[in-house]
PDB file of C-alpha atoms in Angstrom:
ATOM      1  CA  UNK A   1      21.612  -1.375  11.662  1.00 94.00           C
ATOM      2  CA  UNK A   2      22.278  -5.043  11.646  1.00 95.00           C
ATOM      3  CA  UNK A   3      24.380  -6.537   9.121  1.00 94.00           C
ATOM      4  CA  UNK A   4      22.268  -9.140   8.173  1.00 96.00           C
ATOM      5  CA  UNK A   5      19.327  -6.760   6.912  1.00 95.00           C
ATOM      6  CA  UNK A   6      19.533  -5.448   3.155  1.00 94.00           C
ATOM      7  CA  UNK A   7      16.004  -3.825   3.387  1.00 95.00           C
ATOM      8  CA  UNK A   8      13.600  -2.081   5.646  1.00 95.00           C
ATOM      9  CA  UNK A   9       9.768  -1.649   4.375  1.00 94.00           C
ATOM     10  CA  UNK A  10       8.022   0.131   7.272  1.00 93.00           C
ATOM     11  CA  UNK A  11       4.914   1.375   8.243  1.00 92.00           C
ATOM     12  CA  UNK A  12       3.585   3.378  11.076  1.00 91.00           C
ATOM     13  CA  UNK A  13       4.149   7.410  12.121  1.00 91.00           C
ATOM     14  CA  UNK A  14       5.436  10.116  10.098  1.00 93.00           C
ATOM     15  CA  UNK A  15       8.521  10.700  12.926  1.00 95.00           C
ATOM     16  CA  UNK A  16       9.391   7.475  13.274  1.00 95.00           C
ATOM     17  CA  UNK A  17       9.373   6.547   9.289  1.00 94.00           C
ATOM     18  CA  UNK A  18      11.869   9.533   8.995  1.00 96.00           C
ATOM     19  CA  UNK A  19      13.547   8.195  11.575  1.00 96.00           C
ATOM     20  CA  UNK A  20      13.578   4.747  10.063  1.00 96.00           C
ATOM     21  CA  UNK A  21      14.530   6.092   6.863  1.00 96.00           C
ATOM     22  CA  UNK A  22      17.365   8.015   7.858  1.00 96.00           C
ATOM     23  CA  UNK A  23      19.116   5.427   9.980  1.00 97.00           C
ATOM     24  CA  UNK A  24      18.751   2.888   7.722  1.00 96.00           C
ATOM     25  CA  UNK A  25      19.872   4.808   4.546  1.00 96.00           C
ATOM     26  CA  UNK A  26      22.887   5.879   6.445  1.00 96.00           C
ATOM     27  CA  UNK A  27      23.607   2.434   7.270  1.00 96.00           C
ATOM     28  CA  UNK A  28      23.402   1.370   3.255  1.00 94.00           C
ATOM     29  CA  UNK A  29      20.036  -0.012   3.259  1.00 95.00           C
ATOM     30  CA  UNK A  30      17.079   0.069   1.021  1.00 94.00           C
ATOM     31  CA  UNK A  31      13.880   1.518   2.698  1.00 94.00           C
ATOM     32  CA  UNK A  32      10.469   2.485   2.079  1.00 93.00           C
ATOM     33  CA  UNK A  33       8.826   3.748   5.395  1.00 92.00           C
ATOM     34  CA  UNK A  34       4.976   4.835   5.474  1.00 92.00           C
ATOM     35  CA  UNK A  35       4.427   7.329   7.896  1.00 91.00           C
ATOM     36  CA  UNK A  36       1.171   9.472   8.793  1.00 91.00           C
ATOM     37  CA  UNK A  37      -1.521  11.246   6.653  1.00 92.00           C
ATOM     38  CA  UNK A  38      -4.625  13.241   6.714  1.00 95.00           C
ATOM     39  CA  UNK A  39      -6.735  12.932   3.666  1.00 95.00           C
ATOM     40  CA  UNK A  40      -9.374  15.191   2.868  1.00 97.00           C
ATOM     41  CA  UNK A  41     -12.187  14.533   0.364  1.00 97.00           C
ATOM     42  CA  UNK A  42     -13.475  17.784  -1.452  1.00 98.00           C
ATOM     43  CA  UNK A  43     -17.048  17.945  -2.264  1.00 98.00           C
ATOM     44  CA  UNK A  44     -18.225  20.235  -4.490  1.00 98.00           C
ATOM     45  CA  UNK A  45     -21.498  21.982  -4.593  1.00 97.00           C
ATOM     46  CA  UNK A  46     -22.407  20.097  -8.052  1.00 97.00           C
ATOM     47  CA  UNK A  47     -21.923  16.695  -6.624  1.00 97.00           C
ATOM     48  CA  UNK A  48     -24.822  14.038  -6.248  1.00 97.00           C
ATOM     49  CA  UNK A  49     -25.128  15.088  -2.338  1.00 97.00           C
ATOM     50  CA  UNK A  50     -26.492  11.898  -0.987  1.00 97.00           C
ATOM     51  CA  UNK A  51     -24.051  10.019  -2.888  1.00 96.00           C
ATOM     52  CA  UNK A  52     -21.553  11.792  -1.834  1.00 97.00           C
ATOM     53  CA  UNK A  53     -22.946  11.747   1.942  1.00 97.00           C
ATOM     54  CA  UNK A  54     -23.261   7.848   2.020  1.00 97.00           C
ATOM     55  CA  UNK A  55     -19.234   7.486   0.972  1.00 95.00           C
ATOM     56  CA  UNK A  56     -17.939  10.182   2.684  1.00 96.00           C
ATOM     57  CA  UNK A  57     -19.042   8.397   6.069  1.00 96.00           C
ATOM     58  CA  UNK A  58     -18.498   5.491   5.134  1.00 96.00           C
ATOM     59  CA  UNK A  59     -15.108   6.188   5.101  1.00 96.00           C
ATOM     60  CA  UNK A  60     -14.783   8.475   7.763  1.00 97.00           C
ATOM     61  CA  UNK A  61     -16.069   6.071  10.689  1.00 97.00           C
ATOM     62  CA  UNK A  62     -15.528   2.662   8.635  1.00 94.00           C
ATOM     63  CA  UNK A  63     -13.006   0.230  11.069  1.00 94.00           C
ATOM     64  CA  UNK A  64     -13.904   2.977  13.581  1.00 95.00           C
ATOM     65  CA  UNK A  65     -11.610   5.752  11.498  1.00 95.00           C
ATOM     66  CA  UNK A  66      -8.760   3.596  12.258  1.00 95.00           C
ATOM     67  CA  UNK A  67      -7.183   2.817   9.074  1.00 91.00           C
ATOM     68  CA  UNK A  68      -4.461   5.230   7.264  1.00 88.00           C
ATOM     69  CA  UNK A  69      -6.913   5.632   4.171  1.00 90.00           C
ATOM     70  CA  UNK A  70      -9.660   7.195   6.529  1.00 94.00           C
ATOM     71  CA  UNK A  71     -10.937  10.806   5.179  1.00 96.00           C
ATOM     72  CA  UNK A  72     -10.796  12.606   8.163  1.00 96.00           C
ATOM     73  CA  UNK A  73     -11.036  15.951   6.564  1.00 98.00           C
ATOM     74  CA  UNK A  74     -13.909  16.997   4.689  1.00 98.00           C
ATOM     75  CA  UNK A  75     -13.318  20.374   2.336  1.00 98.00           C
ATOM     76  CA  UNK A  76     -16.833  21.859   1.783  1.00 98.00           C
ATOM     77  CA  UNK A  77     -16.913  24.437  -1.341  1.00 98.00           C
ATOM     78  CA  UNK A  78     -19.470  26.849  -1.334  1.00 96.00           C
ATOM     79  CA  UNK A  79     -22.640  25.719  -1.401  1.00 95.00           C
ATOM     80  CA  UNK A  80     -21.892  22.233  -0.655  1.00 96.00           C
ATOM     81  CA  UNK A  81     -21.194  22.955   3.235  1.00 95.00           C
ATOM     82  CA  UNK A  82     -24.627  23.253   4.496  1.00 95.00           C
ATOM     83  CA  UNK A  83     -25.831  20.366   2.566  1.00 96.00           C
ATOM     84  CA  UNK A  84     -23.405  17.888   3.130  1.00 97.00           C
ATOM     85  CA  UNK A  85     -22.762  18.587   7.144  1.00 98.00           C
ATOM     86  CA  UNK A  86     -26.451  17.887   7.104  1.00 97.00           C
ATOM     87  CA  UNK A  87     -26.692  14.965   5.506  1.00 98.00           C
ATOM     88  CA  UNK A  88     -23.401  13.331   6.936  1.00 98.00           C
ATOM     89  CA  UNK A  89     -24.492  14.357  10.305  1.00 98.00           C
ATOM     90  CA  UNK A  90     -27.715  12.105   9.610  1.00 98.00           C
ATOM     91  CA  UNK A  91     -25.628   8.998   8.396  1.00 97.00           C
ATOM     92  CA  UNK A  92     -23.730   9.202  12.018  1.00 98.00           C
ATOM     93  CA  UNK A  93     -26.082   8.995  14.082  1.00 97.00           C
ATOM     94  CA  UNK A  94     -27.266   6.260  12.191  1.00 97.00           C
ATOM     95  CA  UNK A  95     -24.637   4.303  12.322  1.00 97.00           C
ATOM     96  CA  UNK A  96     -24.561   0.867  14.301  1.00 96.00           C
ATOM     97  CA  UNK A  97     -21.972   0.958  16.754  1.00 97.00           C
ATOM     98  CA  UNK A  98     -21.487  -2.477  18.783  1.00 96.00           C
ATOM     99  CA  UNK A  99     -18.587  -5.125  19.551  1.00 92.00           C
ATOM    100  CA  UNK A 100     -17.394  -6.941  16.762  1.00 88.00           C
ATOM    101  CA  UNK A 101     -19.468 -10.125  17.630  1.00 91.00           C
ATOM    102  CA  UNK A 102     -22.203  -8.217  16.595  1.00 93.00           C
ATOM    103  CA  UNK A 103     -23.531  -9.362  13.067  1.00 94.00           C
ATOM    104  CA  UNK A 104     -24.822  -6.423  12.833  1.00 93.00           C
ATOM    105  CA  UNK A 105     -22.064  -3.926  13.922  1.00 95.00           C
ATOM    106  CA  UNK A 106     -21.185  -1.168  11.455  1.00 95.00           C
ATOM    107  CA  UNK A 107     -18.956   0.206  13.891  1.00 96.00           C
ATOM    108  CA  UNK A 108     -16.792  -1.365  16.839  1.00 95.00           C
ATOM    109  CA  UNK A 109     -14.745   0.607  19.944  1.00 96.00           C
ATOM    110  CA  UNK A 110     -11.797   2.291  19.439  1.00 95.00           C
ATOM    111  CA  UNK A 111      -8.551  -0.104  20.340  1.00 95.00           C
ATOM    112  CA  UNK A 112      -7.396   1.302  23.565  1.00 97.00           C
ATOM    113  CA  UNK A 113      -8.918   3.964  26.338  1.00 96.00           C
ATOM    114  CA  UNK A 114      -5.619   6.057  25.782  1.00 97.00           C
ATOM    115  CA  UNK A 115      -6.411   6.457  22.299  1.00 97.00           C
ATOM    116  CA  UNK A 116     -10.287   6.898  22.916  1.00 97.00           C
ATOM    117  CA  UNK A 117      -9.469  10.121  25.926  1.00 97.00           C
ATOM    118  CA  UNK A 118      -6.721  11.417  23.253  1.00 97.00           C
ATOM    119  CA  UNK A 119      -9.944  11.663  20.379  1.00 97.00           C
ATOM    120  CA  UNK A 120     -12.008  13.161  23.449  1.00 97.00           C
ATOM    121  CA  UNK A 121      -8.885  15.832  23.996  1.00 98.00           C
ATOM    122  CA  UNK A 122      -8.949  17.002  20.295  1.00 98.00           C
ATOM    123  CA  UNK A 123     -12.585  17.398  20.003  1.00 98.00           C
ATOM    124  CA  UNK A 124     -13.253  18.981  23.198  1.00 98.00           C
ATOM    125  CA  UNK A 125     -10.458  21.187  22.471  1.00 98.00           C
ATOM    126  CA  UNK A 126     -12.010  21.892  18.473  1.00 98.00           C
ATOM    127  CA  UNK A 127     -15.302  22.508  20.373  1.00 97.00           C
ATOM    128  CA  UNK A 128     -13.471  25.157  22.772  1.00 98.00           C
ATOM    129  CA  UNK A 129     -11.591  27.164  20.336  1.00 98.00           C
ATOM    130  CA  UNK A 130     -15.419  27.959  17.989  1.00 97.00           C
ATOM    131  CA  UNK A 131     -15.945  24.639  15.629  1.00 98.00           C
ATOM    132  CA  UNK A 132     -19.412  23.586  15.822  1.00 98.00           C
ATOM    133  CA  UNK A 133     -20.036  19.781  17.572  1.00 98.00           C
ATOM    134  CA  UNK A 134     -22.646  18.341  15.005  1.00 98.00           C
ATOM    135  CA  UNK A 135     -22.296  15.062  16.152  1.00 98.00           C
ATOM    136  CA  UNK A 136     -20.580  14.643  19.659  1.00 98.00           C
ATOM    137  CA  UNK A 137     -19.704  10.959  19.899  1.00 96.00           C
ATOM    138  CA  UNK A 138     -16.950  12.013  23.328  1.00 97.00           C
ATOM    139  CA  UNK A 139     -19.591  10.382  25.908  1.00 96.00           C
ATOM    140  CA  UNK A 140     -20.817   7.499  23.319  1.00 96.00           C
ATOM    141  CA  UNK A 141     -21.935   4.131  25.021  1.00 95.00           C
ATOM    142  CA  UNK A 142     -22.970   0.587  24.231  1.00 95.00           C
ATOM    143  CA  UNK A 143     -25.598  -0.844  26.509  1.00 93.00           C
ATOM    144  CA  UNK A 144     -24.560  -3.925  28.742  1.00 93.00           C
ATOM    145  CA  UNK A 145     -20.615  -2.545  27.803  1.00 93.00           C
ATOM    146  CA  UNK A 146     -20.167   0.492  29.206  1.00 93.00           C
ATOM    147  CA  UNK A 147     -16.448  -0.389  29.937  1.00 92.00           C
ATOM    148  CA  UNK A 148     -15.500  -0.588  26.116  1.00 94.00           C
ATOM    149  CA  UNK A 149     -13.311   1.889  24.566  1.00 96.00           C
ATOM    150  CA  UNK A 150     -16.558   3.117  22.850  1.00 97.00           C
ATOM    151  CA  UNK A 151     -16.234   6.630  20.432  1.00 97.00           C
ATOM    152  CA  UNK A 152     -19.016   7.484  18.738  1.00 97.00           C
ATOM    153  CA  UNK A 153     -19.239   8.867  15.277  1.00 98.00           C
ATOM    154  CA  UNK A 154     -18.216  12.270  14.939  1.00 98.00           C
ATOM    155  CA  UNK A 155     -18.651  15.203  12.819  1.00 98.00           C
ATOM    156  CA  UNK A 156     -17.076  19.240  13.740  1.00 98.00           C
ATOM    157  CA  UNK A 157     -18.113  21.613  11.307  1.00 98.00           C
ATOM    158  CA  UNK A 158     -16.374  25.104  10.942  1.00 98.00           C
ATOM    159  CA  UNK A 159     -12.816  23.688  11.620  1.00 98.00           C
ATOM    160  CA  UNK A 160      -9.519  26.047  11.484  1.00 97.00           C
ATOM    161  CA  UNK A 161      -6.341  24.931   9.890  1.00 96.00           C
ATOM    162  CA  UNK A 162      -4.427  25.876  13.402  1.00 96.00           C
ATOM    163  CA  UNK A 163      -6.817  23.088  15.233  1.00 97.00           C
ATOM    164  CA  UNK A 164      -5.532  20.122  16.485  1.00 97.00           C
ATOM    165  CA  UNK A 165      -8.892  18.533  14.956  1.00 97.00           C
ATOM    166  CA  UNK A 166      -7.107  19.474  11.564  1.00 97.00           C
ATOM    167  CA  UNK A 167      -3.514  18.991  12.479  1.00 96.00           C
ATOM    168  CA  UNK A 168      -3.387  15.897  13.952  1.00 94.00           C
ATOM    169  CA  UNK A 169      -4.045  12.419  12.821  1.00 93.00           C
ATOM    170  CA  UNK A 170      -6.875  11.953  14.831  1.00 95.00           C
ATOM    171  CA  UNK A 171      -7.334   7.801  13.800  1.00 94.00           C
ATOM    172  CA  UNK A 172     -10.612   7.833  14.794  1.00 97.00           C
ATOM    173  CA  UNK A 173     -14.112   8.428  13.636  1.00 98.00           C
ATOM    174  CA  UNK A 174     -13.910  12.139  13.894  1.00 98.00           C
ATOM    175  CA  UNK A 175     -14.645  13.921  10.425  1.00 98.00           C
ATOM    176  CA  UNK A 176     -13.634  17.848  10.504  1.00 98.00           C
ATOM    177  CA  UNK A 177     -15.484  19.872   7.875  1.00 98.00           C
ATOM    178  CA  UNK A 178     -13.165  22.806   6.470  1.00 98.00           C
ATOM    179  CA  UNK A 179     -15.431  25.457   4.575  1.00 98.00           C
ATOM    180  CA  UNK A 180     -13.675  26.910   1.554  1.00 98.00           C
ATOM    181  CA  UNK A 181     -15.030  28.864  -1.438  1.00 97.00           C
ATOM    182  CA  UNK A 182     -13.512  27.654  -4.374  1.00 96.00           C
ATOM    183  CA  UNK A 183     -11.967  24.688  -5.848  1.00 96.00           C
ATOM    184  CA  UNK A 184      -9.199  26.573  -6.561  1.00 97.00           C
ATOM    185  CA  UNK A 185      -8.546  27.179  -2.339  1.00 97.00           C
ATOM    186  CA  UNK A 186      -9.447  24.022  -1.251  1.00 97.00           C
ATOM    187  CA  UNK A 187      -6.843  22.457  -3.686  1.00 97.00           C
ATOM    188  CA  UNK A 188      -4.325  24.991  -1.890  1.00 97.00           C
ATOM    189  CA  UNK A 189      -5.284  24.095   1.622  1.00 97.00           C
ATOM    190  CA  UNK A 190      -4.718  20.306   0.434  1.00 97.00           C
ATOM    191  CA  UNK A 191      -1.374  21.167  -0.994  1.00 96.00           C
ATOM    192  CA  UNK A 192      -0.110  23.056   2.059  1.00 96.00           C
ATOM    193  CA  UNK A 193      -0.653  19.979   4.379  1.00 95.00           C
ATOM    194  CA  UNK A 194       2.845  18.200   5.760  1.00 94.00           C
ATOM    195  CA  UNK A 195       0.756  14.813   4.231  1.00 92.00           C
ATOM    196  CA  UNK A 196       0.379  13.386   0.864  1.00 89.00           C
ATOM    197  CA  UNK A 197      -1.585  10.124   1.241  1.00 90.00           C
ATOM    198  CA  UNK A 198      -4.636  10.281  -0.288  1.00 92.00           C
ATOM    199  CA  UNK A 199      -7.744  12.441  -1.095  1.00 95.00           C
ATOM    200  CA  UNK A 200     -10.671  12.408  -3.297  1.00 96.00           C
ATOM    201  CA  UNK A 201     -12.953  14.605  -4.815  1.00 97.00           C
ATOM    202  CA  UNK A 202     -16.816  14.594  -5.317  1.00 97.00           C
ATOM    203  CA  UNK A 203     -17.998  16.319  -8.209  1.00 97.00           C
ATOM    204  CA  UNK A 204     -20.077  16.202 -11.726  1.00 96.00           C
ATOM    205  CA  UNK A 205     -17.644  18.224 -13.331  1.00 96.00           C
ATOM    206  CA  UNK A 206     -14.588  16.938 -15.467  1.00 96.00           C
ATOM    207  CA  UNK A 207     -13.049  19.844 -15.522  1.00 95.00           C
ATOM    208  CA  UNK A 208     -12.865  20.666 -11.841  1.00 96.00           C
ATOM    209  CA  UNK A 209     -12.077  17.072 -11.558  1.00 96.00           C
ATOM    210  CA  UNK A 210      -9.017  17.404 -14.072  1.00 96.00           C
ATOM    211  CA  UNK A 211      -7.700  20.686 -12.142  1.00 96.00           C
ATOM    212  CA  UNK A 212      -8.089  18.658  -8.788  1.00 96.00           C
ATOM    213  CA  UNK A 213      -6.032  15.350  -9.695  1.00 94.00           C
ATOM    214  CA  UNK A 214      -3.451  17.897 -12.147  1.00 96.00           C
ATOM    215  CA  UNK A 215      -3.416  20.496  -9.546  1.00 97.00           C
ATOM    216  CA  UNK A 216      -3.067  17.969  -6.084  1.00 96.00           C
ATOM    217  CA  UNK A 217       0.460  16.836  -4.577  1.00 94.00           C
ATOM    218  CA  UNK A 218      -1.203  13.959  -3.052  1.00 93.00           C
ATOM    219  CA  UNK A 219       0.105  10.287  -4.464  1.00 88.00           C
ATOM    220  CA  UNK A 220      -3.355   8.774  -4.112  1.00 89.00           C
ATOM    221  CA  UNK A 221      -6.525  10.248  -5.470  1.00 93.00           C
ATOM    222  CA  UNK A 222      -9.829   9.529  -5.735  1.00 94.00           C
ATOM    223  CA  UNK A 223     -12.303  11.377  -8.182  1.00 96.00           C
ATOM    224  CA  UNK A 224     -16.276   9.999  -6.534  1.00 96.00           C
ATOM    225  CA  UNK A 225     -14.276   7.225  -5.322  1.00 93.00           C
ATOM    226  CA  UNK A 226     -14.091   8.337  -1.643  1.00 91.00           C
ATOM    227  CA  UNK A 227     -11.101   5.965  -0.461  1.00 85.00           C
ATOM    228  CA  UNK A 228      -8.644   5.698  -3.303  1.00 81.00           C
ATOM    229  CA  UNK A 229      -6.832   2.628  -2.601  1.00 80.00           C
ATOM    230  CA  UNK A 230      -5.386   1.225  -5.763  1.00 76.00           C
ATOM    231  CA  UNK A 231      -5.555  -2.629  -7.032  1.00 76.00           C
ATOM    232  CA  UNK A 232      -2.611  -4.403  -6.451  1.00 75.00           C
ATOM    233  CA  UNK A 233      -0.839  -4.323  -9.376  1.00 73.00           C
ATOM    234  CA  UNK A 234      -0.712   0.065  -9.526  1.00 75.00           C
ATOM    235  CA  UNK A 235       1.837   1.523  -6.379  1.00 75.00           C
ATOM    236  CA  UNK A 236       0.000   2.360  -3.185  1.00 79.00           C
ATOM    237  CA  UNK A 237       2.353   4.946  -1.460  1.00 80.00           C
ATOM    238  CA  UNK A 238       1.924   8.927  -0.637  1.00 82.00           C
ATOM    239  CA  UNK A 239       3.876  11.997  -1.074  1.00 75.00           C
ATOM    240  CA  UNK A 240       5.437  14.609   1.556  1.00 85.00           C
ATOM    241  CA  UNK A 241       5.522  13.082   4.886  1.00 80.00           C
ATOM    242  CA  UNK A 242       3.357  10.321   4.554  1.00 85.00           C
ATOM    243  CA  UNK A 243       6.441   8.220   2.400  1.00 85.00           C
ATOM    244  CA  UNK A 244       9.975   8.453   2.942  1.00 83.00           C
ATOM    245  CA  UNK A 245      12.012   6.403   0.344  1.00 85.00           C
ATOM    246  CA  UNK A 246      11.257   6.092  -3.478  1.00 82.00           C
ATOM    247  CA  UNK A 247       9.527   2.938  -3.820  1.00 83.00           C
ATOM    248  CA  UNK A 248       5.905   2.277  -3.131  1.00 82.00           C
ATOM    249  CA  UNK A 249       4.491  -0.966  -1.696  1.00 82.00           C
ATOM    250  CA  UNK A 250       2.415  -2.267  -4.637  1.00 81.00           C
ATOM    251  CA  UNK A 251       2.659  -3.141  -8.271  1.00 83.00           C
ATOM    252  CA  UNK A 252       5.975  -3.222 -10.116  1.00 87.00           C
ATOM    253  CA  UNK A 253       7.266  -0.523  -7.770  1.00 87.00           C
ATOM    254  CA  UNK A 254       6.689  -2.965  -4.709  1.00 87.00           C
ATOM    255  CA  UNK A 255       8.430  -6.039  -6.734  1.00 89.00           C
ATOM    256  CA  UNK A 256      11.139  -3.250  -7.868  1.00 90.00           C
ATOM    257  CA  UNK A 257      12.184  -2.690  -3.856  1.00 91.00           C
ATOM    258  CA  UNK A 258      12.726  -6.485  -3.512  1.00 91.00           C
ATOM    259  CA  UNK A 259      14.728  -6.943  -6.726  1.00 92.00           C
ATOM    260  CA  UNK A 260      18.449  -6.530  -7.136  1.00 88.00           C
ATOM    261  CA  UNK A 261      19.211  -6.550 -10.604  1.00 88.00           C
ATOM    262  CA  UNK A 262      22.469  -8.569 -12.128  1.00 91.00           C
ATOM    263  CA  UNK A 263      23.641  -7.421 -15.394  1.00 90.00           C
ATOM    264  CA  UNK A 264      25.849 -10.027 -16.815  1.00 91.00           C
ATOM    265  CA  UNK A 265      28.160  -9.944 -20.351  1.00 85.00           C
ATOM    266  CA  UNK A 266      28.826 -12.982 -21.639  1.00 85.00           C
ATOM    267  CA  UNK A 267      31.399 -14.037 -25.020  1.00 82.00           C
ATOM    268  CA  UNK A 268      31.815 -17.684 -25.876  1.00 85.00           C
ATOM    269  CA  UNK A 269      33.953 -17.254 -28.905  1.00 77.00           C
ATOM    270  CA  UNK A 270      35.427 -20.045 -30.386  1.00 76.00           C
ATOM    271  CA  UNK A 271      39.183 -21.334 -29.760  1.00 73.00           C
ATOM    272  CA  UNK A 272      40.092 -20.415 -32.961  1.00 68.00           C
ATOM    273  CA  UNK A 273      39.019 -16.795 -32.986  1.00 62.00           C
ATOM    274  CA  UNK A 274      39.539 -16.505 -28.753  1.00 59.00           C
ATOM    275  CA  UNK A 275      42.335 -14.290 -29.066  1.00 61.00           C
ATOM    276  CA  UNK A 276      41.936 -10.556 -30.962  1.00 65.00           C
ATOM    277  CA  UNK A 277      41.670  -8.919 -27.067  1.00 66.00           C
ATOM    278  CA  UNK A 278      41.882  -5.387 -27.207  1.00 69.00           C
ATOM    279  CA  UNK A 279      42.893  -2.863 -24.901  1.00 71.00           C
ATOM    280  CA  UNK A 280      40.303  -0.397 -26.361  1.00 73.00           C
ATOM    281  CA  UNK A 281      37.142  -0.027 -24.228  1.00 71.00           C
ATOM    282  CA  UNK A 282      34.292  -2.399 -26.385  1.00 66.00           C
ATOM    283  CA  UNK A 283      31.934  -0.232 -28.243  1.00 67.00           C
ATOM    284  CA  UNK A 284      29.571  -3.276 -29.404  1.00 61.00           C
TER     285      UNK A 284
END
C-alpha cells in the first residue's frame, strides 16, 4: 500500500498471491504474484519406460521436492501404471540422501522439522484412507545425523483425487501415482486442478502429444521433457491459481511488467508555416 511502490512481483502461496494481488491492484499497482501448483507428468503406456522412470524421479525428489517445478503427481494411463511405479520405486530407493557437504549427495533433508512431520501427516493419512506406500521415506535416517530434518524419497501408488496426497502441495519428495485409462481422462483430471503451473507428458506418440499440449490449461508444458522450465528469454508463469496478474516473469513479458511506455508527438514546423492551428481533431 505504500506510496512509494509502483509494482509488486511476488512469489510464494496461492492465498497469499491472491491476497497480494488484490490489495495491491486496489491500491493502483502493477502485480504479478506466483502462488502454488501441483504438476503432474502423464506417462503413457508407449513411452520409453526407463527413460521416462529416470526423469520422472529426478524431478520428483531433485532439491528434496522442494522447488515449485517439482512433479509431484504422476498420471499413469493404462498400461503404463504397473511399469512405471516399478521402476520409479527402484530409482528411490536408490537415491543418495545425505547433507549437502556430501559430494556425493543426490538428496539433502527437508528445510525444517515442521515441514518434514506435515509430509509425514499427508502420507500417513494417503496410506490410511487405501493408497499403496511403495516407498515409505516417513521414518528415513542418515547415519551419524539422526537429528536432521531427513524425508526419504517417496512414492504412493493408487492415489484419490479427494486425498490430501493429491490436494495439497506437498513440497517434498513425495510422488502420488493417479491411475487413469485414457489420455483423454488424465488430460481432464489435469484440467480440473485449482493449479496451472506446469506438467509434462511422456510419450512416443505425436498425436497424443499434440492433444495433450492443445487440450491442457496448464501455462508450462513439457512433452519428454519432465520439468518444463523455459529459457529465459520465453515467459515462465502458470495459469489458474498458480499466477494472479497478466504478466509472467521471463522474456519480453517479464521486461513488459517493468516498462512504462511514453508515447510522445512531436511538430517542429517552421516559423513561417507555425501558424494554420486547427480546431479539428488531427487525422495525420
Amino acid at each position: 500500500t505504500h506510496p512509494d511502490v509502483d509494482a509488486i512481483s511476488f512469489v510464494g502461496s496461492t492465498p497469499i498471491a491472491k491476497y497480494v494481488h488484490e490489495t495491491a491492484t486496489a491500491h493502483g499497482k502493477r502485480v504479478q504474484a506466483l502462488g502454488g501448483a501441483k504438476n503432474h507428468a502423464i506417462i503413457l503406456p508407449d513411452a520409453d519406460m526407463d527413460n521416462a522412470a529416470d526423469h520422472l524421479s529426478a524431478a520428483a525428489f531433485g532439491s528434496a521436492g522442494e522447488r515449485c517445478m517439482a512433479i509431484s503427481v504422476a498420471v499413469a494411463v493404462g498400461e503404463a501404471g504397473d511399469a512405471i511405479v516399478g521402476r520409479v520405486a527402484e530409482r528411490a530407493q536408490a537415491v543418495k540422501v545425505a547433507e549437502g557437504t556430501d559430494p556425493d549427495a543426490e538428496m539433502g533433508p527437508i528445510i525444517t522439522a515442521a515441514s518434514k512431520e506435515r509430509m509425514k501427516g499427508i502420507v500417513t493419512a494417503a496410506a490410511e484412507a487405501g493408497a499403496e506406500l511403495v516407498v515409505d521415506g516417513r521414518e528415513f535416517t542418515v547415519a551419524g545425523k539422526e537429528g536432521g530434518n531427513w524425508f526419504g524419497p517417496t512414492v504412493i501408488d493408487q492415489v484419490g483425487t479427494g486425498m490430501d496426497a493429491y490436494t495439497e502441495e506437498i513440497f517434498g519428495p513425495v510422488l502420488s501415482v493417479v491411475r487413469v485409462q485414457t489420455v483423454e481422462e488424465a488430460i481432464e483430471l489435469i484440467n480440473s486442478n485449482p493449479y496451472g503451473n506446469g506438467t509434462a507428458i511422456f510419450t512416443s506418440s505425436g498425436s497424443n502429444a499434440r492433444k495433450f499440449h492443445r487440450g491442457v490449461h496448464v501455462g508450462m508444458i513439457g512433452v519428454n521433457v519432465p520439468i518444463p522450465v523455459p529459457v529465459a528469454y520465453h515467459s515462465f508463469g502458470g495459469w489458474k491459481n498458480s499466477l494472479f496478474g497478466d504478466k509472467h516473469i521471463y522474456g519480453e513479458e517479464g521486461v513488459a511488467f517493468y516498462t512504462r511506455a511514453k508515447v510522445i508527438t512531436q511538430r517542429w514546423p517552421e516559423p513561417t508555416h507555425a501558424s494554420g492551428a486547427s480546431y479539428n481533431f488531427p487525422s495525420n
